[in-house]
PDB file of C-alpha atoms in Angstrom:
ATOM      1  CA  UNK A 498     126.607  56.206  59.598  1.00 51.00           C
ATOM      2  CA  UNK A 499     126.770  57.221  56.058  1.00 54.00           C
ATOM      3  CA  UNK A 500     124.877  55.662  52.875  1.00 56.00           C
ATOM      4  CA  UNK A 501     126.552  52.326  52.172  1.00 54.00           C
ATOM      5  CA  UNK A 502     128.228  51.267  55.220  1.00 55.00           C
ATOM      6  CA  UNK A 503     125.568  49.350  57.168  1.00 53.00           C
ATOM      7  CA  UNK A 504     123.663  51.327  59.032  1.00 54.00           C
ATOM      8  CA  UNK A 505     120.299  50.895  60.249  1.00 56.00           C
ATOM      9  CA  UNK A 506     118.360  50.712  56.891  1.00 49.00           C
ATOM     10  CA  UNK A 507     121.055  48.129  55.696  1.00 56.00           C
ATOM     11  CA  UNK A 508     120.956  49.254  52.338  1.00 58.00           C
ATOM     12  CA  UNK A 509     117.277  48.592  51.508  1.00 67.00           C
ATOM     13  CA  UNK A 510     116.941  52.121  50.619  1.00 78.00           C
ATOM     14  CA  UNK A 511     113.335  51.964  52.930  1.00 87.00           C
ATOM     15  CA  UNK A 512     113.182  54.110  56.413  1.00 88.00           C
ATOM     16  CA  UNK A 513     113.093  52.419  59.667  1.00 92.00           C
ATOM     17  CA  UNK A 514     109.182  52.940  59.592  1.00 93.00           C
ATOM     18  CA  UNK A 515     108.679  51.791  63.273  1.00 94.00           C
ATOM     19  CA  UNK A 516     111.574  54.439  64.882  1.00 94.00           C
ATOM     20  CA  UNK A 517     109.998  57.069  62.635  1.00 94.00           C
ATOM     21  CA  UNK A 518     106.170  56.560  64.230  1.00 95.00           C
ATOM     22  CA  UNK A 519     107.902  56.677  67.989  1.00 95.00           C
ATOM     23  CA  UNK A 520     109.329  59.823  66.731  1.00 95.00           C
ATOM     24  CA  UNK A 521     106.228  60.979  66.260  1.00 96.00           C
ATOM     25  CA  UNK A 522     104.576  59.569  68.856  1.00 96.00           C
ATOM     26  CA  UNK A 523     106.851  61.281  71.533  1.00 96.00           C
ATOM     27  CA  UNK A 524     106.887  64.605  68.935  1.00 96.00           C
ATOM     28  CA  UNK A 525     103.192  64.497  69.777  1.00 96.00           C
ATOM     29  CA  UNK A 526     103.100  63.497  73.289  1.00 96.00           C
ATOM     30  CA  UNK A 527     105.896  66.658  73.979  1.00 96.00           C
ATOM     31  CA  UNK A 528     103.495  68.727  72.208  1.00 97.00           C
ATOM     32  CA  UNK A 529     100.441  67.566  74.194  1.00 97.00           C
ATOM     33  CA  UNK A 530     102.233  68.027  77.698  1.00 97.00           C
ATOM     34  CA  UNK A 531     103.592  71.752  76.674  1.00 97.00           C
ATOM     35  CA  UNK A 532      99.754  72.893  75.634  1.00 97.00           C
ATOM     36  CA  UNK A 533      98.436  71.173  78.994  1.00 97.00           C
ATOM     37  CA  UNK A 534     101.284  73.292  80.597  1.00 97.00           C
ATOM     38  CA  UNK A 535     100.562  76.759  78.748  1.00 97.00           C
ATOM     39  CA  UNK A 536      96.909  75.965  79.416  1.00 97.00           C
ATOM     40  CA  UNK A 537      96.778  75.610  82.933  1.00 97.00           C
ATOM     41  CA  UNK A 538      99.158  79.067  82.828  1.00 97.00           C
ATOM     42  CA  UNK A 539      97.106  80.600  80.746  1.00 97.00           C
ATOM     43  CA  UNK A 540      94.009  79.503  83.730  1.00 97.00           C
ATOM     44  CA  UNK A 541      96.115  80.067  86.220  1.00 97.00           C
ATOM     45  CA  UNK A 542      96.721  83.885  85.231  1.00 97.00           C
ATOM     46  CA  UNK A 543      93.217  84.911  84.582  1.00 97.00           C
ATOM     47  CA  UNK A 544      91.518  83.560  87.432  1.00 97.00           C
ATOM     48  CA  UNK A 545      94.471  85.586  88.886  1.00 97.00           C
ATOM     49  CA  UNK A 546      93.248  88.703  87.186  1.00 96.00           C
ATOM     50  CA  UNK A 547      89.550  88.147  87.525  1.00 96.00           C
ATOM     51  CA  UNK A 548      89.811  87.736  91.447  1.00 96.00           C
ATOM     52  CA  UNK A 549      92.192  91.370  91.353  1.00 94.00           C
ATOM     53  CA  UNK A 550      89.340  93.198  89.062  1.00 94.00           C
ATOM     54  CA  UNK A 551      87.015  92.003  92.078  1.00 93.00           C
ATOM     55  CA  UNK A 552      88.606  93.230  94.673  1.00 91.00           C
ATOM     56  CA  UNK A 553      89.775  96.284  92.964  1.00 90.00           C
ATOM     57  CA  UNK A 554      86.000  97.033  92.163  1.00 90.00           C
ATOM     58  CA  UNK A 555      84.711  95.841  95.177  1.00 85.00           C
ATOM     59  CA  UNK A 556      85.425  99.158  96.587  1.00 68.00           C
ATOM     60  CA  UNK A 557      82.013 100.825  97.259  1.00 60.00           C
ATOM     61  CA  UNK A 558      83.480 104.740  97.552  1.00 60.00           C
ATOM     62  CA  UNK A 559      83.447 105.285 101.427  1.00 58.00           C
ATOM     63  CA  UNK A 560      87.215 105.295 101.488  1.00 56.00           C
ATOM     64  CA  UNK A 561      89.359 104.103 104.015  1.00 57.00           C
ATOM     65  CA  UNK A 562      88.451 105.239 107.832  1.00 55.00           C
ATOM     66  CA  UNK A 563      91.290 107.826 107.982  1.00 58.00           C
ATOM     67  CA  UNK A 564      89.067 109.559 105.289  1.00 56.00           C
ATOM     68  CA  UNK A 565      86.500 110.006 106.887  1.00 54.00           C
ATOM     69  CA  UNK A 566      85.228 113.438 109.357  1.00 58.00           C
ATOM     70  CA  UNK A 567      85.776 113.170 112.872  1.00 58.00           C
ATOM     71  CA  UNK A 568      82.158 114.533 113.161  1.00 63.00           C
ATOM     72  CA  UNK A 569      80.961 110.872 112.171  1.00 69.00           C
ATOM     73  CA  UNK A 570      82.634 109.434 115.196  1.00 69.00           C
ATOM     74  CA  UNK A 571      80.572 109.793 118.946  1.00 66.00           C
ATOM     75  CA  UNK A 572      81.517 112.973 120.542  1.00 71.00           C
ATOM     76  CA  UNK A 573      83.645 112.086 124.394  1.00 67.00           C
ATOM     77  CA  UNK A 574      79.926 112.637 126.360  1.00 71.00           C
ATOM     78  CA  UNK A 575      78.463 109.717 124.670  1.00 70.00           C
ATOM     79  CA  UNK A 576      81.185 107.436 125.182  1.00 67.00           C
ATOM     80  CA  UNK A 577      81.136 105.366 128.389  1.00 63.00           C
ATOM     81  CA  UNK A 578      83.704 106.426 131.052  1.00 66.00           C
ATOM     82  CA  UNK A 579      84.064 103.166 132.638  1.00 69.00           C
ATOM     83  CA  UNK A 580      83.291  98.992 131.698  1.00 63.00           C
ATOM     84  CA  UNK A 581      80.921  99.130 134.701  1.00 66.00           C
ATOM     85  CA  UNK A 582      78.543 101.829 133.339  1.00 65.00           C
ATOM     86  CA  UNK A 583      77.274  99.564 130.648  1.00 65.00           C
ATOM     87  CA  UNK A 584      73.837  99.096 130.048  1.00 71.00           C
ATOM     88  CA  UNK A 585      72.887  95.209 131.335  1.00 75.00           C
ATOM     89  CA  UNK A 586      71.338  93.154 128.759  1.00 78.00           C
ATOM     90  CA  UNK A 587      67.683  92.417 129.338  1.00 83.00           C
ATOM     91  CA  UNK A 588      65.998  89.210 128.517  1.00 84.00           C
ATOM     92  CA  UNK A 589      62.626  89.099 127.716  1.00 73.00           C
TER      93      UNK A 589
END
């Protein structure tokens, strides 16, 4: 409503102190929630990127195993022929 025909001041000319401090109140509380929000984003994202830097340097520099030589790998001689020709274990 418009100056002068009874609105919620009812031409005292003073603001409606009380509705002006909930304003606030819930202007704050908004603002509270949204930086609790970004926050936890903002967390969220670099324990994100710290746990991808480890991994990416956990890499020691072997390489995956289709890098490496075949001469690493036990020639056909050493490799047993059947399940049977395995050594027992031996408890002592």
């Amino acid at each position: 409503m418009s100056f002068g025909q009874g609105g919620p001041d009812r031409g005292s000319g003073t603001p409606d102190w009380a509705a002006l401090a909930e304003q606030a109140e819930r202007a704050r509380a908004r603002r509270r929630r949204r930086l609790i929000a970004g926050g936890g984003a903002l967390a969220t994202v670099l324990v994100a990127g710290i746990v991808a830097l480890a991994v990416v340097s956990e890499d020691d520099g072997d390489g995956d195993a289709s890098d490496k030589p075949s001469s690493s790998l036990p020639s056909a001689e050493k490799l047993p022929s059947s399940p049977d020709s395995a050594p027992s274990p031996t408890f002592k």
